[in-house]
CSV table of C-alpha atoms in Angstrom, one decimal:
chain,number,residue,atom,x,y,z
A,1,MET,CA,200.5,-0.5,137.1
A,2,ARG,CA,203.2,2.1,137.0
A,3,ARG,CA,200.7,4.9,136.4
A,4,ARG,CA,198.1,3.6,138.8
A,5,SER,CA,200.8,3.5,141.5
A,6,LEU,CA,201.4,7.2,140.7
A,7,LEU,CA,197.7,8.1,141.0
A,8,THR,CA,197.6,6.5,144.3
A,9,ALA,CA,200.7,8.4,145.5
A,10,ALA,CA,199.2,11.6,144.3
A,11,ALA,CA,196.1,10.9,146.3
A,12,ALA,CA,198.0,10.5,149.5
A,13,THR,CA,200.3,13.4,149.0
A,14,LEU,CA,197.9,16.0,147.7
A,15,ALA,CA,195.0,15.3,149.9
A,16,ALA,CA,196.2,17.2,152.9
A,17,ALA,CA,196.8,20.8,151.4
A,18,PRO,CA,195.9,22.8,148.5
A,19,LEU,CA,198.6,24.0,145.9
A,20,ALA,CA,200.0,27.4,146.5
A,21,THR,CA,198.7,29.8,143.9
A,22,GLY,CA,201.2,30.6,141.2
A,23,CYS,CA,201.4,33.4,138.6
A,24,SER,CA,198.0,33.9,137.1
A,25,SER,CA,197.8,33.4,133.4
A,26,SER,CA,196.8,37.0,133.0
A,27,SER,CA,199.7,38.5,135.0
A,28,SER,CA,202.6,36.0,134.0
A,29,SER,CA,205.3,37.4,131.7
A,30,ALA,CA,205.5,34.0,130.1
A,31,SER,CA,201.7,34.1,129.1
A,32,SER,CA,202.3,37.5,127.3
A,33,GLY,CA,204.5,35.5,124.7
A,34,GLY,CA,208.0,36.5,126.0
A,35,GLY,CA,211.1,34.3,125.7
A,36,SER,CA,213.4,33.2,122.9
A,37,ARG,CA,212.9,30.4,120.4
A,38,ARG,CA,216.5,29.2,121.1
A,39,GLY,CA,218.0,28.0,124.3
A,40,ARG,CA,217.6,25.1,126.8
A,41,ILE,CA,214.3,24.0,128.1
A,42,THR,CA,213.4,21.1,130.6
A,43,TYR,CA,210.8,18.5,130.2
A,44,GLY,CA,209.6,16.7,133.4
A,45,VAL,CA,208.4,13.1,133.1
A,46,TRP,CA,207.9,10.2,135.6
A,47,ASP,CA,208.0,6.9,133.6
A,48,ILE,CA,211.4,5.3,133.1
A,49,TYR,CA,210.0,3.0,130.5
A,50,GLN,CA,209.0,5.9,128.3
A,51,MET,CA,212.5,7.7,128.6
A,52,PRO,CA,213.7,6.2,125.3
A,53,ALA,CA,210.7,7.6,123.5
A,54,MET,CA,210.8,11.0,125.1
A,55,ASN,CA,214.5,11.3,124.5
A,56,ARG,CA,214.1,10.4,120.8
A,57,ALA,CA,211.3,13.0,120.5
A,58,ALA,CA,213.5,15.6,122.1
A,59,ARG,CA,216.3,14.9,119.8
A,60,GLU,CA,214.1,15.0,116.7
A,61,PHE,CA,212.8,18.5,118.0
A,62,GLU,CA,216.4,19.7,118.3
A,63,ARG,CA,217.6,18.4,115.0
A,64,THR,CA,215.6,21.0,113.0
A,65,ARG,CA,216.3,23.8,115.5
A,66,PRO,CA,219.9,24.8,115.9
A,67,GLY,CA,220.7,26.3,119.2
A,68,VAL,CA,217.9,24.4,120.9
A,69,LYS,CA,218.4,21.9,123.8
A,70,VAL,CA,215.7,19.9,125.6
A,71,ASP,CA,216.7,18.3,128.8
A,72,VAL,CA,214.4,15.4,129.7
A,73,GLN,CA,214.3,15.0,133.5
A,74,LEU,CA,213.0,11.9,135.0
A,75,THR,CA,211.4,12.1,138.5
A,76,PRO,CA,210.5,8.6,140.0
A,77,ASN,CA,206.8,8.3,140.1
A,78,GLY,CA,206.6,7.9,143.8
A,79,THR,CA,208.0,11.6,144.4
A,80,TYR,CA,206.9,13.3,141.2
A,81,TRP,CA,204.0,15.2,142.5
A,82,THR,CA,205.6,16.2,145.8
A,83,LYS,CA,208.6,17.6,144.0
A,84,LEU,CA,206.5,19.2,141.4
A,85,ARG,CA,204.3,21.0,143.8
A,86,THR,CA,207.4,22.3,145.7
A,87,ALA,CA,209.1,23.4,142.3
A,88,CYS,CA,206.0,25.2,141.1
A,89,THR,CA,205.7,27.1,144.4
A,90,GLY,CA,209.4,28.0,144.3
A,91,GLY,CA,209.4,29.1,140.6
A,92,SER,CA,211.7,26.2,139.5
A,93,ALA,CA,209.4,23.7,137.8
A,94,PRO,CA,210.3,22.2,134.4
A,95,ASP,CA,209.3,24.4,131.5
A,96,VAL,CA,207.1,21.5,130.1
A,97,PHE,CA,205.9,18.6,132.2
A,98,TRP,CA,203.5,15.7,132.2
A,99,MET,CA,200.1,16.1,133.9
A,100,ASN,CA,197.4,13.6,134.6
A,101,GLY,CA,193.7,14.0,135.2
A,102,PRO,CA,193.3,13.7,139.0
A,103,ASN,CA,195.8,16.6,139.4
A,104,PHE,CA,195.1,18.8,136.5
A,105,GLY,CA,192.4,20.9,138.1
A,106,LEU,CA,194.5,21.6,141.1
A,107,TYR,CA,197.4,23.0,138.9
A,108,ALA,CA,195.1,24.9,136.6
A,109,ASP,CA,193.1,26.4,139.2
A,110,ALA,CA,196.2,27.6,141.1
A,111,GLY,CA,197.4,29.4,138.0
A,112,GLN,CA,200.5,27.1,137.5
A,113,LEU,CA,199.9,26.4,133.9
A,114,LEU,CA,200.1,28.4,130.7
A,115,PRO,CA,197.0,28.5,128.5
A,116,LEU,CA,197.4,26.8,125.0
A,117,GLU,CA,196.0,28.3,121.9
A,118,THR,CA,193.7,25.9,120.1
A,119,SER,CA,192.9,28.0,116.9
A,120,GLY,CA,194.5,30.3,114.4
A,121,SER,CA,198.1,30.4,113.2
A,122,ASP,CA,199.4,30.2,116.9
A,123,ALA,CA,197.5,27.1,117.8
A,124,ILE,CA,199.5,24.7,119.9
A,125,LEU,CA,196.9,21.9,119.3
A,126,HIS,CA,193.7,21.5,117.2
A,127,PRO,CA,191.1,19.8,119.4
A,128,SER,CA,189.7,17.8,116.5
A,129,ASP,CA,193.0,15.9,116.1
A,130,PHE,CA,192.5,14.2,119.6
A,131,PRO,CA,189.7,12.2,121.3
A,132,SER,CA,187.2,14.9,122.6
A,133,ASP,CA,187.1,13.4,126.2
A,134,LEU,CA,190.9,13.8,126.4
A,135,VAL,CA,190.9,17.4,125.1
A,136,SER,CA,188.0,18.3,127.6
A,137,LEU,CA,189.9,16.6,130.5
A,138,TYR,CA,192.6,19.2,130.2
A,139,ARG,CA,190.4,22.3,129.8
A,140,TRP,CA,189.6,24.4,132.8
A,141,LYS,CA,186.9,27.1,132.9
A,142,GLY,CA,186.8,27.2,129.1
A,143,THR,CA,190.5,27.4,128.6
A,144,GLN,CA,192.8,24.7,127.2
A,145,TYR,CA,195.9,24.0,129.4
A,146,GLY,CA,197.0,20.5,128.3
A,147,ALA,CA,197.8,18.9,125.0
A,148,PRO,CA,196.9,15.2,125.1
A,149,LYS,CA,200.0,13.0,124.9
A,150,ASP,CA,198.6,9.5,125.2
A,151,PHE,CA,195.5,7.5,126.3
A,152,ASP,CA,194.7,4.4,128.3
A,153,THR,CA,191.9,2.1,128.0
A,154,VAL,CA,191.0,-1.0,130.1
A,155,ALA,CA,190.5,-4.7,129.0
A,156,LEU,CA,190.3,-8.2,130.3
A,157,TRP,CA,193.6,-9.9,130.3
A,158,PHE,CA,193.6,-13.7,130.5
A,159,ASN,CA,196.0,-16.6,130.8
A,160,LYS,CA,195.3,-19.1,128.0
A,161,GLU,CA,197.2,-21.9,129.8
A,162,ILE,CA,194.9,-21.8,132.8
A,163,PHE,CA,191.8,-21.5,130.6
A,164,ASP,CA,192.9,-24.7,128.6
A,165,ARG,CA,193.6,-26.6,131.6
A,166,ALA,CA,190.1,-25.8,133.1
A,167,LYS,CA,188.5,-26.4,129.6
A,168,VAL,CA,187.0,-22.9,129.6
A,169,ASP,CA,186.5,-21.1,126.4
A,170,TYR,CA,188.5,-17.9,126.1
A,171,PRO,CA,186.6,-14.6,126.7
A,172,ASP,CA,185.3,-12.6,123.8
A,173,SER,CA,183.0,-9.5,123.3
A,174,SER,CA,179.9,-11.7,124.0
A,175,TRP,CA,180.8,-12.1,127.7
A,176,THR,CA,178.6,-10.4,130.4
A,177,TRP,CA,179.2,-10.0,134.0
A,178,GLN,CA,177.5,-13.4,134.7
A,179,ASP,CA,180.0,-15.1,132.4
A,180,LEU,CA,182.8,-13.4,134.2
A,181,ILE,CA,181.5,-14.6,137.6
A,182,SER,CA,180.7,-18.3,136.5
A,183,ASN,CA,184.0,-18.7,134.6
A,184,ALA,CA,186.0,-17.2,137.4
A,185,GLN,CA,184.6,-19.8,139.7
A,186,ARG,CA,185.4,-22.6,137.2
A,187,LEU,CA,189.0,-21.3,136.8
A,188,THR,CA,189.6,-21.0,140.4
A,189,ASP,CA,191.9,-23.8,141.7
A,190,ARG,CA,192.7,-23.5,145.2
A,191,LYS,CA,194.9,-26.6,145.4
A,192,ARG,CA,197.1,-24.9,142.8
A,193,GLY,CA,196.8,-21.5,144.4
A,194,ILE,CA,195.0,-20.1,141.3
A,195,TYR,CA,192.1,-17.6,141.4
A,196,GLY,CA,189.7,-16.9,138.5
A,197,VAL,CA,190.0,-13.0,138.5
A,198,GLY,CA,191.7,-10.1,140.4
A,199,ALA,CA,189.2,-7.9,142.2
A,200,PRO,CA,191.3,-5.2,143.8
A,201,ALA,CA,189.9,-1.8,144.9
A,202,ARG,CA,191.5,-0.2,142.0
A,203,ALA,CA,189.8,2.8,140.5
A,204,GLN,CA,191.0,3.2,136.8
A,205,GLU,CA,191.3,-0.5,136.3
A,206,ASN,CA,188.2,-1.8,138.1
A,207,TYR,CA,185.4,0.3,139.7
A,208,TYR,CA,185.6,3.3,137.4
A,209,ASN,CA,184.7,0.8,134.6
A,210,SER,CA,182.1,-1.3,136.4
A,211,ILE,CA,180.3,1.8,137.7
A,212,PRO,CA,179.3,3.1,134.3
A,213,GLN,CA,178.8,-0.4,133.1
A,214,ALA,CA,176.1,-0.5,135.8
A,215,GLY,CA,174.6,2.8,134.9
A,216,GLY,CA,176.1,4.6,137.9
A,217,TRP,CA,178.3,7.6,138.3
A,218,VAL,CA,181.1,8.9,140.4
A,219,ILE,CA,180.7,12.7,140.2
A,220,SER,CA,177.9,14.8,138.8
A,221,LYS,CA,178.6,16.6,135.5
A,222,ASP,CA,178.7,19.9,137.2
A,223,LYS,CA,181.3,18.5,139.7
A,224,THR,CA,179.2,19.4,142.8
A,225,ARG,CA,177.9,16.1,143.9
A,226,SER,CA,179.2,12.6,144.7
A,227,GLY,CA,177.5,9.7,142.8
A,228,TYR,CA,178.4,7.1,145.6
A,229,SER,CA,174.9,6.9,147.0
A,230,ASP,CA,173.3,6.0,143.6
A,231,GLU,CA,172.0,2.5,143.5
A,232,HIS,CA,173.6,1.7,140.1
A,233,THR,CA,176.9,3.0,141.5
A,234,LEU,CA,176.5,0.5,144.3
A,235,GLU,CA,175.8,-2.2,141.8
A,236,GLY,CA,179.0,-1.5,140.0
A,237,LEU,CA,181.0,-1.8,143.2
A,238,GLN,CA,179.3,-4.9,144.5
A,239,LEU,CA,180.5,-6.9,141.6
A,240,TRP,CA,184.1,-6.9,142.9
A,241,ILE,CA,183.1,-7.5,146.7
A,242,ASP,CA,180.9,-10.5,145.5
A,243,LEU,CA,183.8,-12.0,143.5
A,244,ILE,CA,185.9,-12.1,146.7
A,245,HIS,CA,183.3,-12.9,149.4
A,246,ARG,CA,180.3,-14.5,147.8
A,247,TYR,CA,181.7,-16.3,144.8
A,248,ARG,CA,185.2,-17.0,146.2
A,249,ALA,CA,186.6,-16.5,142.8
A,250,ALA,CA,189.2,-13.8,143.7
A,251,PRO,CA,191.8,-13.4,146.3
A,252,SER,CA,191.1,-11.5,149.6
A,253,LEU,CA,192.0,-7.8,149.8
A,254,GLN,CA,194.8,-8.7,152.2
A,255,GLN,CA,196.2,-11.1,149.5
A,256,MET,CA,196.0,-8.4,146.9
A,257,THR,CA,197.7,-5.9,149.3
A,258,ASP,CA,200.5,-8.3,150.0
A,259,THR,CA,201.0,-9.1,146.3
A,260,ASP,CA,199.9,-6.7,143.6
A,261,PRO,CA,197.2,-8.4,141.4
A,262,THR,CA,199.2,-7.6,138.2
A,263,GLN,CA,202.2,-9.5,139.6
A,264,MET,CA,199.8,-12.5,140.4
A,265,PHE,CA,198.8,-12.4,136.8
A,266,GLN,CA,202.3,-12.4,135.6
A,267,SER,CA,203.3,-15.2,137.9
A,268,GLY,CA,200.3,-17.4,136.8
A,269,THR,CA,198.2,-17.2,140.0
A,270,LEU,CA,195.4,-15.1,138.4
A,271,ALA,CA,193.6,-16.4,135.3
A,272,MET,CA,192.2,-13.0,134.6
A,273,THR,CA,192.8,-9.4,135.4
A,274,TYR,CA,191.5,-6.0,134.3
A,275,GLU,CA,194.5,-4.1,133.0
A,276,ALA,CA,195.1,-0.6,131.4
A,277,SER,CA,196.8,-0.6,128.0
A,278,TYR,CA,200.0,0.7,129.4
A,279,ASN,CA,200.9,-2.7,130.8
A,280,ALA,CA,200.9,-4.4,127.5
A,281,ALA,CA,204.4,-3.7,126.7
A,282,THR,CA,205.5,-5.1,130.1
A,283,PHE,CA,203.6,-8.3,129.3
A,284,TYR,CA,205.1,-8.5,125.9
A,285,GLY,CA,208.6,-8.1,127.2
A,286,ASP,CA,208.5,-11.3,129.0
A,287,PRO,CA,208.8,-14.1,126.3
A,288,GLU,CA,207.3,-16.8,128.6
A,289,LEU,CA,204.3,-14.6,129.6
A,290,ARG,CA,203.8,-13.4,126.0
A,291,ALA,CA,203.1,-17.0,124.8
A,292,LYS,CA,200.6,-17.5,127.5
A,293,VAL,CA,198.3,-14.5,127.7
A,294,ASP,CA,196.1,-12.4,125.5
A,295,VAL,CA,193.4,-9.7,125.9
A,296,ALA,CA,189.6,-9.4,125.2
A,297,PRO,CA,187.0,-6.7,125.8
A,298,MET,CA,185.7,-6.3,129.4
A,299,PRO,CA,182.5,-8.2,130.1
A,300,LYS,CA,179.4,-6.1,129.6
A,301,GLY,CA,177.1,-5.1,132.4
A,302,ARG,CA,174.0,-3.0,131.7
A,303,HIS,CA,176.2,-1.1,129.3
A,304,ARG,CA,179.6,-1.6,127.7
A,305,ALA,CA,182.0,1.1,129.0
A,306,THR,CA,185.6,1.7,129.7
A,307,VAL,CA,187.0,4.8,131.4
A,308,LEU,CA,189.3,6.9,129.4
A,309,HIS,CA,192.4,8.4,130.7
A,310,GLY,CA,195.5,9.8,129.3
A,311,LEU,CA,198.4,12.3,130.1
A,312,ALA,CA,198.9,15.6,128.7
A,313,ASN,CA,201.9,18.0,128.1
A,314,VAL,CA,201.5,21.2,129.9
A,315,ILE,CA,203.7,24.5,130.1
A,316,TYR,CA,204.8,26.0,133.5
A,317,ALA,CA,203.2,29.4,133.8
A,318,ARG,CA,206.4,31.0,135.1
A,319,THR,CA,208.7,29.6,132.4
A,320,PRO,CA,211.2,32.0,131.0
A,321,HIS,CA,211.1,30.1,127.7
A,322,ALA,CA,207.4,30.4,126.9
A,323,GLU,CA,207.8,30.5,123.0
A,324,LEU,CA,210.3,27.6,123.0
A,325,ALA,CA,208.1,25.6,125.3
A,326,ARG,CA,205.0,26.3,123.1
A,327,GLU,CA,207.0,25.0,120.0
A,328,PHE,CA,208.0,21.9,121.8
A,329,VAL,CA,204.4,21.0,123.0
A,330,ARG,CA,203.1,21.7,119.6
A,331,PHE,CA,205.8,19.3,118.1
A,332,LEU,CA,205.0,16.6,120.7
A,333,GLY,CA,201.4,16.6,119.4
A,334,THR,CA,202.4,16.2,115.7
A,335,GLU,CA,201.8,13.1,113.7
A,336,GLN,CA,205.6,12.7,113.5
A,337,ALA,CA,206.1,12.8,117.2
A,338,SER,CA,203.0,10.6,117.9
A,339,LEU,CA,204.1,8.0,115.5
A,340,LEU,CA,207.5,7.9,117.1
A,341,GLN,CA,206.0,7.5,120.5
A,342,GLY,CA,203.8,4.6,119.3
A,343,LYS,CA,206.7,2.7,117.9
A,344,TYR,CA,208.3,2.4,121.3
A,345,GLY,CA,205.2,0.6,122.5
A,346,THR,CA,204.9,2.0,126.1
A,347,ALA,CA,201.9,4.3,125.4
A,348,ILE,CA,199.2,4.8,122.9
A,349,PRO,CA,199.6,8.1,121.2
A,350,ALA,CA,196.6,10.4,121.7
A,351,ARG,CA,196.7,11.9,118.2
A,352,ASN,CA,194.0,10.4,116.0
A,353,GLY,CA,195.1,7.9,113.5
A,354,THR,CA,198.6,7.3,115.0
A,355,ALA,CA,197.8,4.3,117.3
A,356,LYS,CA,198.5,1.4,114.8
A,357,PRO,CA,202.3,1.3,115.3
A,358,TRP,CA,201.6,0.7,119.1
A,359,ALA,CA,199.3,-2.4,118.3
A,360,GLU,CA,201.4,-3.7,115.4
A,361,GLY,CA,204.5,-3.7,117.6
A,362,MET,CA,203.0,-6.5,119.7
A,363,PRO,CA,201.5,-8.8,117.1
A,364,LYS,CA,201.0,-11.7,119.5
A,365,PHE,CA,198.3,-9.7,121.5
A,366,ASP,CA,194.9,-8.7,120.1
A,367,LEU,CA,195.6,-5.0,121.1
A,368,GLN,CA,192.8,-3.7,118.8
A,369,VAL,CA,190.6,-4.5,121.7
A,370,HIS,CA,192.2,-1.5,123.6
A,371,LEU,CA,191.9,0.7,120.5
A,372,ASP,CA,188.3,-0.3,119.7
A,373,ALA,CA,187.4,0.6,123.4
A,374,LEU,CA,187.7,4.3,122.5
A,375,ASP,CA,184.2,4.0,120.8
A,376,TYR,CA,182.5,3.2,124.2
A,377,SER,CA,184.8,5.0,126.5
A,378,VAL,CA,183.5,7.4,129.3
A,379,PRO,CA,185.4,10.5,130.8
A,380,PHE,CA,187.7,10.0,133.7
A,381,PRO,CA,186.0,11.5,136.8
A,382,SER,CA,187.6,14.6,138.1
A,383,SER,CA,187.3,18.0,139.7
A,384,ALA,CA,189.6,20.7,140.8
A,385,ASN,CA,191.1,18.6,143.6
A,386,SER,CA,190.3,15.1,142.6
A,387,ALA,CA,193.3,13.8,144.6
A,388,ALA,CA,191.6,14.8,147.8
A,389,TRP,CA,188.4,12.8,147.4
A,390,SER,CA,190.3,10.0,145.5
A,391,HIS,CA,192.1,9.5,148.8
A,392,LYS,CA,188.6,9.1,150.7
A,393,GLU,CA,187.6,6.7,148.0
A,394,GLN,CA,190.5,4.4,148.6
A,395,MET,CA,190.1,4.6,152.4
A,396,TRP,CA,186.3,3.9,152.5
A,397,LEU,CA,186.1,1.4,149.7
A,398,SER,CA,188.9,-0.6,151.0
A,399,ARG,CA,186.8,-1.1,154.2
A,400,ALA,CA,183.9,-2.5,152.2
A,401,TRP,CA,186.4,-4.7,150.0
A,402,SER,CA,187.8,-6.2,153.2
A,403,GLY,CA,184.4,-6.8,154.7
A,404,ASP,CA,185.1,-4.7,157.7
A,405,GLU,CA,182.2,-2.4,156.8
A,406,SER,CA,179.0,-2.8,154.7
A,407,LEU,CA,179.1,-1.3,151.2
A,408,LYS,CA,176.1,1.0,152.0
A,409,GLY,CA,177.8,2.1,155.2
A,410,ALA,CA,181.2,2.8,153.5
A,411,THR,CA,179.6,4.6,150.5
A,412,ARG,CA,177.3,6.7,152.8
A,413,SER,CA,180.5,7.9,154.6
A,414,LEU,CA,182.3,8.3,151.3
A,415,THR,CA,179.5,10.3,149.9
A,416,ASP,CA,179.4,12.8,152.9
A,417,ALA,CA,183.3,13.2,152.8
A,418,MET,CA,183.3,13.8,149.0
A,419,ASN,CA,180.4,16.3,149.1
A,420,GLN,CA,182.2,18.2,151.8
A,421,LEU,CA,185.4,18.2,149.8
A,422,LEU,CA,183.4,19.4,146.6
A,423,ALA,CA,181.8,22.2,148.5
A,424,GLN,CA,185.3,23.3,149.8
A,425,GLU,CA,186.4,23.4,146.2
A,426,ARG,CA,183.5,25.7,145.2
A,427,LYS,CA,184.1,27.9,148.3
A,428,GLY,CA,187.8,28.2,147.4
A,429,ARG,CA,186.8,29.4,144.0
A,430,SER,CA,184.2,31.9,145.0
C-alpha cells in the first residue's frame, strides 16, 4: 500500500510538466569518473519501514571504508517525487536515490542519471545476477541506469476465519477467475458488513495482473500505442467491474475510496484482497491478523500472470562523488547487502538467490507463493513519461469502475489520451 500510494502521487504530480533536462551523461563531469572514494554521500529513500535496513546497509558500507559516511535521507512518499524533481533541476539531488518504473524513463531521458557499467572490472552490476525484466526496466536506449534493489509480485491474500465461517475451502493454485467469483459471492455477508473480495481500480495490485491474465496488454512493446482498446484488455478490466456491479461481491468504488481495501482486509471486512508482497511485513506485524490470514496464487484467467515491479538504486548525474556513489550502488547489489535487506522483511531483495531470508522471516505465511510468481511474471508497463498516462488511466478507469461511464466509452477516451501522450513523447525525443 505504501508503494502504491507513491505511484499514485507520482502520477498526479508529474503528469502536468516534463522534467527539466539535466547534465547529459556525455557532458557531465561525474560521468567522466571524477570524484574521490572518500567523503560523505547522501542516499535518498522514501519508505520509513525500510529505514532500519537501509541504515544498516550504510553502516556496513562505511565499516570497511575509513573516511566514508553515508547519510540516508528519508523523504515522505507523498512529497518524494516533487522534491526530487526540484532538487535534480537545482543540482542538489541526493548522490544515490531510489527510482521506480513509472518515473524512470522521465529521469533517464532528461539526463539526470549516471550510466552504470554492466561488464568488465568496473561493472556496477552484472545483469545475470538479477531477474531480466527488472534489469531491462531500468535500461534506457540501450544503457543501464538503475541497479535493481528489490522486487514485488502480487498474490491473493485471504482471511481464514471468514472462509471457515462460510465453509469455503481456502484458495489454492487450482483456482480460476470463476472460482474467485463464485466463492467471493459465498463469502459476502452483508449483515456482517463483509465482502468477498476487494476490487479497487488499482494498477499494480489489480488490473495490471488481470489484463495479461486475459491475454491483453497495456502498452505496445515499442511503447508507441495504447492497448486499452484490445478486446482481451477489456476482459481483464471487466472482471473487477463485474465483481462490484454484477456479482455484488465487492464494495463499491465509493466505499473503497472512503476506506482503503487493504485497511478493510486488515479490519476483517474483506475476505480476499490482491496485495503486493511488500505488505506481508505489515500483516505479519499484527499478531491478531497474523493468525487469521494467509496467501495463495492469484486465480488464473486465460493465462497465469503477475506484474513484476521493483525499485532500483540510481546515481545522480551531477553528483560530485561519482566514484564513491558507484561503489555504494555496487555494494547495495552484493549478496551481503541483499541478504541483509531480506532479513528485515520489508522488501524482497532483487539479487537472485537472496530471497529466502525474506520468506523465512515470516513462517506463518506461505510466502513462497510470491517468490514462485517470478516464474510467470510479466514486465511492468512503462514508457518515458508513464506518470502522465497513468494519471489518465486512473481518471478514466475510475469512471468505469463507478458505473458513471461504460467500460468501452472510458477505454476509448483513455486510448485516445494515452496515444496522444505517447506521440508527444516521441516528438520530444526527435
